Amino acid sequence: MKGIILAGGTGSRLHPATLVVNKQLLPVYDKPMIYYPLSALMLAGIREILIISGPDSLPHYRTLFGDGSALGLRIAYAEQPRPEGLPQAFTIARDWLAGEAAMLVLGDNIFFGNGLGPMLRRAVADVRARGGATVFSYRVEDPERYGVIAFDEAGRAISIEEKPERPRSRFAMTGLYLFDAAVCDHAATLTPSARGELEITDLARRYMEAGTLRIEAMGRGFAWLDTGTHDSLLEAAEFVRTIQRRQGIQIACLEEIAYLQGFIPREQAEARGQALARTAYGRAILSAIEDAPAPLPFGERRQGDRRQG
């Protein structure tokens, strides 16, 4: 399983803040926005990752992450000449995926909650074992802004609509998707909607009609935030600040996750923590090492471990 972060677009709803910088490089409280979706891929156990963005932004991401080895990852980069809808990520990534399944996460989405890592790893294992696709749903107050999933009495998805005027449910598709190796072929045959874009709902509907789409609900114990407007960006920053100050943890501390997942050795994590020791972010890395002097085998957790990514 490989991971893709779609971090393109013009960020027009955030102008003028995004006139000279890619939206996913803006800070959400104390770290770049892209740290949050990258942390979700890492919590899922994915170490081979492609960042897709515009040609002007890719040099900044290369400066930020390099080849990913500092986090125990293999990060590659691909250019999105112009945004043409979310499934475009799979046409851009076809050669890089080389026939493997993929987890796609949108660069402006934040996921947080108790048990997030295990849930993501179960979903990855399920797609690996059975193929098909998994999308994550979340109950929202304003479903007309999203792709909406309606269910039958048995809890099976029976319709998926993009921004419907009269939503059939309050369950929205989040910006996190898992697809099997057939996804690139499906994406290549999609046609643009009336909005002029390829729609992720059309891609998910292909799997639903084939009977291979699974819906993973993110319940009350989870938070899903997108950061596409000034208000939602501020709300996300306030959420991160509140959780971190109240609980004394770091959300999306990449080196902490990499160390606890066994992606990097203690010495590498400690060096990064010491370099950033004047910040809460750096202290979180050092705290992780103190709490777990040797990382557990991949996927295991200590009793009472409070870190959720």
Short mmCIF file of C-alpha atoms in Angstrom, two decimals:
data_model
loop_
_atom_site.label_atom_id
_atom_site.label_comp_id
_atom_site.label_asym_id
_atom_site.label_seq_id
_atom_site.Cartn_x
_atom_site.Cartn_y
_atom_site.Cartn_z
CA MET A 1 0.00 0.00 0.00
CA LYS A 2 1.31 3.42 -1.00
CA GLY A 3 0.10 6.84 0.13
CA ILE A 4 -0.73 9.96 -1.84
CA ILE A 5 -1.19 13.48 -0.48
CA LEU A 6 -3.00 15.78 -2.90
CA ALA A 7 -1.68 19.21 -1.98
CA GLY A 8 -2.44 21.19 -5.12
CA GLY A 9 -5.10 23.72 -5.98
CA THR A 10 -5.05 27.47 -5.95
CA GLY A 11 -6.41 27.99 -2.44
CA SER A 12 -8.63 30.74 -3.83
CA ARG A 13 -10.93 30.70 -0.79
CA LEU A 14 -7.92 31.66 1.31
CA HIS A 15 -6.75 34.57 -0.83
CA PRO A 16 -4.83 36.79 -0.30
CA ALA A 17 -3.01 34.53 2.20
CA THR A 18 -2.38 31.95 -0.53
CA LEU A 19 -1.44 34.26 -3.38
CA VAL A 20 2.26 33.45 -2.94
CA VAL A 21 2.24 30.22 -0.91
CA ASN A 22 0.55 26.86 -1.32
CA LYS A 23 -2.36 26.42 1.08
CA GLN A 24 -0.97 23.21 2.60
CA LEU A 25 2.16 25.09 3.70
CA LEU A 26 0.18 27.50 5.87
CA PRO A 27 0.47 26.83 9.61
CA VAL A 28 -2.33 25.17 11.52
CA TYR A 29 -1.39 26.46 14.98
CA ASP A 30 2.24 25.34 15.32
CA LYS A 31 3.07 23.25 12.27
CA PRO A 32 2.51 23.24 8.50
CA MET A 33 -0.92 22.05 7.41
CA ILE A 34 0.55 19.14 5.43
CA TYR A 35 1.93 17.59 8.62
CA TYR A 36 -1.60 16.52 9.58
CA PRO A 37 -2.50 14.41 6.52
CA LEU A 38 1.04 13.03 6.42
CA SER A 39 0.63 11.89 10.03
CA ALA A 40 -2.51 9.95 9.03
CA LEU A 41 -0.58 8.02 6.39
CA MET A 42 2.18 7.29 8.87
CA LEU A 43 -0.30 6.09 11.49
CA ALA A 44 -1.70 3.75 8.83
CA GLY A 45 1.75 2.23 8.51
CA ILE A 46 2.41 3.65 5.05
CA ARG A 47 6.01 4.62 4.38
CA GLU A 48 6.09 5.19 0.61
CA ILE A 49 4.38 8.50 -0.13
CA LEU A 50 3.81 10.75 -3.13
CA ILE A 51 3.13 14.47 -2.66
CA ILE A 52 1.27 16.02 -5.59
CA SER A 53 1.28 19.80 -5.91
CA GLY A 54 1.69 22.64 -8.35
CA PRO A 55 5.05 23.27 -10.05
CA ASP A 56 5.75 26.42 -7.99
CA SER A 57 5.11 24.62 -4.69
CA LEU A 58 7.06 21.39 -5.14
CA PRO A 59 10.46 22.98 -4.36
CA HIS A 60 9.11 24.07 -0.96
CA TYR A 61 7.95 20.52 -0.17
CA ARG A 62 11.30 19.12 -1.21
CA THR A 63 12.97 21.58 1.17
CA LEU A 64 10.58 20.60 3.96
CA PHE A 65 10.77 16.81 3.62
CA GLY A 66 13.60 15.92 1.24
CA ASP A 67 13.46 12.25 0.36
CA GLY A 68 11.65 11.44 3.61
CA SER A 69 14.54 9.50 5.15
CA ALA A 70 14.58 11.78 8.22
CA LEU A 71 11.16 10.28 9.05
CA GLY A 72 11.94 6.76 7.89
CA LEU A 73 9.86 7.35 4.76
CA ARG A 74 10.38 7.34 1.01
CA ILE A 75 8.80 10.54 -0.30
CA ALA A 76 8.45 11.28 -4.00
CA TYR A 77 6.95 14.31 -5.72
CA ALA A 78 4.74 14.81 -8.77
CA GLU A 79 3.47 17.90 -10.54
CA GLN A 80 -0.19 18.79 -10.94
CA PRO A 81 -0.20 21.25 -13.86
CA ARG A 82 -3.74 22.39 -13.06
CA PRO A 83 -6.40 21.06 -10.66
CA GLU A 84 -8.97 18.87 -12.43
CA GLY A 85 -10.60 17.02 -9.54
CA LEU A 86 -9.49 14.57 -6.87
CA PRO A 87 -9.34 11.43 -9.07
CA GLN A 88 -6.69 13.23 -11.11
CA ALA A 89 -4.30 12.18 -8.36
CA PHE A 90 -4.49 8.60 -9.65
CA THR A 91 -3.83 9.50 -13.28
CA ILE A 92 -0.80 11.52 -12.17
CA ALA A 93 0.39 8.74 -9.85
CA ARG A 94 -0.21 5.77 -12.19
CA ASP A 95 3.44 5.07 -13.00
CA TRP A 96 4.56 5.69 -9.43
CA LEU A 97 1.90 3.35 -8.00
CA ALA A 98 3.05 0.60 -10.39
CA GLY A 99 -0.05 -1.49 -9.81
CA GLU A 100 -0.23 -1.13 -6.02
CA ALA A 101 -3.21 -0.12 -3.90
CA ALA A 102 -3.28 3.42 -2.55
CA MET A 103 -4.50 5.57 0.31
CA LEU A 104 -5.32 9.11 -0.81
CA VAL A 105 -5.58 11.93 1.72
CA LEU A 106 -6.35 15.54 0.96
CA GLY A 107 -3.69 17.99 2.04
CA ASP A 108 -6.11 20.28 3.89
CA ASN A 109 -7.78 17.60 6.05
CA ILE A 110 -7.06 16.92 9.74
CA PHE A 111 -8.04 13.68 11.49
CA PHE A 112 -7.76 13.08 15.21
CA GLY A 113 -9.19 10.61 17.68
CA ASN A 114 -8.66 7.76 20.08
CA GLY A 115 -7.82 4.66 18.07
CA LEU A 116 -7.23 6.46 14.76
CA GLY A 117 -4.05 4.52 13.99
CA PRO A 118 -5.54 1.05 14.59
CA MET A 119 -8.64 1.95 12.56
CA LEU A 120 -6.52 3.08 9.62
CA ARG A 121 -4.30 0.00 9.80
CA ARG A 122 -7.36 -2.30 9.84
CA ALA A 123 -8.73 -0.55 6.76
CA VAL A 124 -5.39 -0.89 4.96
CA ALA A 125 -5.20 -4.59 5.81
CA ASP A 126 -8.78 -5.09 4.60
CA VAL A 127 -8.13 -3.54 1.19
CA ARG A 128 -4.91 -5.50 0.88
CA ALA A 129 -6.69 -8.75 1.66
CA ARG A 130 -10.00 -8.27 -0.17
CA GLY A 131 -9.44 -5.49 -2.69
CA GLY A 132 -12.18 -2.98 -3.33
CA ALA A 133 -12.29 0.41 -1.66
CA THR A 134 -12.89 1.97 1.73
CA VAL A 135 -14.07 5.51 2.34
CA PHE A 136 -14.47 7.18 5.72
CA SER A 137 -17.73 8.87 6.63
CA TYR A 138 -18.47 11.54 9.20
CA ARG A 139 -21.78 13.00 10.36
CA VAL A 140 -21.97 16.73 9.57
CA GLU A 141 -24.47 19.52 10.10
CA ASP A 142 -24.20 20.85 6.53
CA PRO A 143 -24.02 17.79 4.24
CA GLU A 144 -24.86 19.82 1.12
CA ARG A 145 -21.21 20.99 1.12
CA TYR A 146 -19.83 17.47 0.73
CA GLY A 147 -20.10 14.16 -1.04
CA VAL A 148 -23.01 12.50 0.79
CA ILE A 149 -23.48 8.76 1.44
CA ALA A 150 -26.94 7.29 1.99
CA PHE A 151 -27.40 3.85 3.56
CA ASP A 152 -30.01 1.10 3.54
CA GLU A 153 -31.38 -0.48 6.71
CA ALA A 154 -28.48 -2.93 6.79
CA GLY A 155 -25.97 -0.09 6.75
CA ARG A 156 -24.84 -0.63 3.15
CA ALA A 157 -24.13 2.39 0.96
CA ILE A 158 -26.88 2.77 -1.65
CA SER A 159 -26.11 6.22 -3.05
CA ILE A 160 -23.25 8.70 -3.21
CA GLU A 161 -23.96 12.25 -4.37
CA GLU A 162 -21.66 15.24 -4.77
CA LYS A 163 -22.93 18.37 -2.98
CA PRO A 164 -26.64 17.50 -3.33
CA GLU A 165 -29.25 20.22 -2.91
CA ARG A 166 -31.39 17.78 -0.90
CA PRO A 167 -29.03 15.43 0.93
CA ARG A 168 -30.37 11.95 1.68
CA SER A 169 -28.32 11.72 4.87
CA ARG A 170 -25.97 13.73 7.07
CA PHE A 171 -23.02 11.42 6.42
CA ALA A 172 -20.27 13.02 4.39
CA MET A 173 -17.25 11.45 2.72
CA THR A 174 -14.10 12.72 4.38
CA GLY A 175 -10.90 13.48 2.51
CA LEU A 176 -9.43 10.03 3.16
CA TYR A 177 -9.85 7.13 0.72
CA LEU A 178 -8.41 3.66 0.13
CA PHE A 179 -8.56 2.02 -3.28
CA ASP A 180 -7.23 -1.23 -4.71
CA ALA A 181 -4.91 -1.52 -7.68
CA ALA A 182 -7.74 -1.02 -10.19
CA VAL A 183 -8.20 2.61 -9.17
CA CYS A 184 -5.97 4.06 -11.89
CA ASP A 185 -7.96 2.28 -14.61
CA HIS A 186 -11.23 3.53 -13.12
CA ALA A 187 -9.92 7.10 -12.79
CA ALA A 188 -8.76 7.11 -16.40
CA THR A 189 -12.29 6.44 -17.67
CA LEU A 190 -14.12 9.06 -15.61
CA THR A 191 -15.65 12.06 -17.36
CA PRO A 192 -15.82 15.56 -15.88
CA SER A 193 -19.00 16.57 -14.07
CA ALA A 194 -21.03 19.69 -14.73
CA ARG A 195 -18.50 21.49 -12.52
CA GLY A 196 -15.80 20.63 -15.06
CA GLU A 197 -13.93 18.33 -12.66
CA LEU A 198 -13.44 14.63 -12.12
CA GLU A 199 -15.42 13.72 -8.99
CA ILE A 200 -14.25 11.41 -6.23
CA THR A 201 -17.90 10.50 -5.66
CA ASP A 202 -18.05 9.06 -9.20
CA LEU A 203 -14.97 6.98 -8.45
CA ALA A 204 -16.39 5.67 -5.18
CA ARG A 205 -19.70 4.94 -6.93
CA ARG A 206 -17.89 2.58 -9.32
CA TYR A 207 -16.89 0.44 -6.36
CA MET A 208 -20.30 0.75 -4.73
CA GLU A 209 -22.04 -0.53 -7.87
CA ALA A 210 -19.59 -3.43 -8.02
CA GLY A 211 -20.39 -4.30 -4.41
CA THR A 212 -16.80 -3.74 -3.22
CA LEU A 213 -17.14 -0.40 -1.41
CA ARG A 214 -16.86 -0.40 2.36
CA ILE A 215 -17.75 2.54 4.59
CA GLU A 216 -15.79 3.15 7.78
CA ALA A 217 -17.68 5.51 10.08
CA MET A 218 -15.75 8.01 12.19
CA GLY A 219 -17.97 8.34 15.25
CA ARG A 220 -18.18 10.76 18.15
CA GLY A 221 -14.68 9.95 19.36
CA PHE A 222 -13.11 11.42 16.22
CA ALA A 223 -12.58 14.89 14.86
CA TRP A 224 -12.46 15.62 11.14
CA LEU A 225 -11.57 19.16 10.11
CA ASP A 226 -10.89 20.70 6.74
CA THR A 227 -9.10 24.00 6.44
CA GLY A 228 -10.30 25.45 3.15
CA THR A 229 -11.60 28.79 4.45
CA HIS A 230 -10.25 31.43 6.81
CA ASP A 231 -12.81 30.52 9.47
CA SER A 232 -12.20 26.77 9.24
CA LEU A 233 -8.44 27.35 9.30
CA LEU A 234 -8.77 29.37 12.50
CA GLU A 235 -11.13 26.80 14.03
CA ALA A 236 -8.67 24.01 13.24
CA ALA A 237 -5.82 25.96 14.84
CA GLU A 238 -7.92 26.57 17.95
CA PHE A 239 -8.81 22.86 18.12
CA VAL A 240 -5.16 21.81 17.88
CA ARG A 241 -4.11 24.41 20.46
CA THR A 242 -6.82 23.34 22.91
CA ILE A 243 -6.05 19.61 22.69
CA GLN A 244 -2.31 20.10 22.92
CA ARG A 245 -2.43 22.49 25.88
CA ARG A 246 -5.12 20.55 27.75
CA GLN A 247 -3.64 17.07 27.27
CA GLY A 248 0.04 17.92 26.98
CA ILE A 249 0.44 16.09 23.69
CA GLN A 250 1.36 17.01 20.14
CA ILE A 251 -1.01 16.29 17.27
CA ALA A 252 0.83 15.25 14.10
CA CYS A 253 4.32 15.24 15.61
CA LEU A 254 5.90 13.37 12.71
CA GLU A 255 9.18 12.37 14.39
CA GLU A 256 7.30 11.12 17.46
CA ILE A 257 5.07 8.96 15.25
CA ALA A 258 8.06 7.75 13.23
CA TYR A 259 9.89 6.73 16.41
CA LEU A 260 6.91 5.01 18.05
CA GLN A 261 6.11 3.18 14.82
CA GLY A 262 9.68 1.95 14.58
CA PHE A 263 10.39 3.88 11.37
CA ILE A 264 13.48 5.62 12.80
CA PRO A 265 15.93 4.66 15.57
CA ARG A 266 16.18 6.37 18.92
CA GLU A 267 19.34 8.27 17.99
CA GLN A 268 17.70 9.84 14.96
CA ALA A 269 14.58 10.86 16.87
CA GLU A 270 16.62 12.20 19.78
CA ALA A 271 18.77 14.36 17.51
CA ARG A 272 15.67 15.93 16.00
CA GLY A 273 14.10 16.45 19.42
CA GLN A 274 17.25 18.16 20.71
CA ALA A 275 17.37 20.41 17.64
CA LEU A 276 13.80 21.56 18.38
CA ALA A 277 13.99 21.38 22.18
CA ARG A 278 12.93 25.01 22.63
CA THR A 279 9.49 24.13 21.22
CA ALA A 280 6.65 21.95 22.49
CA TYR A 281 7.03 19.98 19.27
CA GLY A 282 10.64 19.08 20.03
CA ARG A 283 9.86 18.31 23.66
CA ALA A 284 7.14 15.88 22.52
CA ILE A 285 9.75 13.89 20.60
CA LEU A 286 12.01 13.71 23.64
CA SER A 287 9.06 12.79 25.86
CA ALA A 288 8.18 9.92 23.53
CA ILE A 289 11.72 8.58 23.86
CA GLU A 290 11.57 8.90 27.65
CA ASP A 291 8.22 7.09 27.80
CA ALA A 292 9.30 4.37 25.38
CA PRO A 293 13.11 3.97 25.43
CA ALA A 294 12.76 1.27 22.77
CA PRO A 295 9.85 1.47 20.30
CA LEU A 296 7.46 -1.47 20.27
CA PRO A 297 7.10 -3.75 17.25
CA PHE A 298 5.09 -2.06 14.53
CA GLY A 299 1.42 -1.57 15.36
CA GLU A 300 1.64 -2.43 19.08
CA ARG A 301 0.85 0.06 21.83
CA ARG A 302 1.66 0.31 25.51
CA GLN A 303 -1.11 0.22 28.07
CA GLY A 304 -2.34 3.78 28.59
CA ASP A 305 -0.49 5.21 25.59
CA ARG A 306 -2.26 8.52 25.01
CA ARG A 307 -0.75 9.47 21.67
CA GLN A 308 -3.28 9.44 18.85
CA GLY A 309 -1.33 11.23 16.11
#
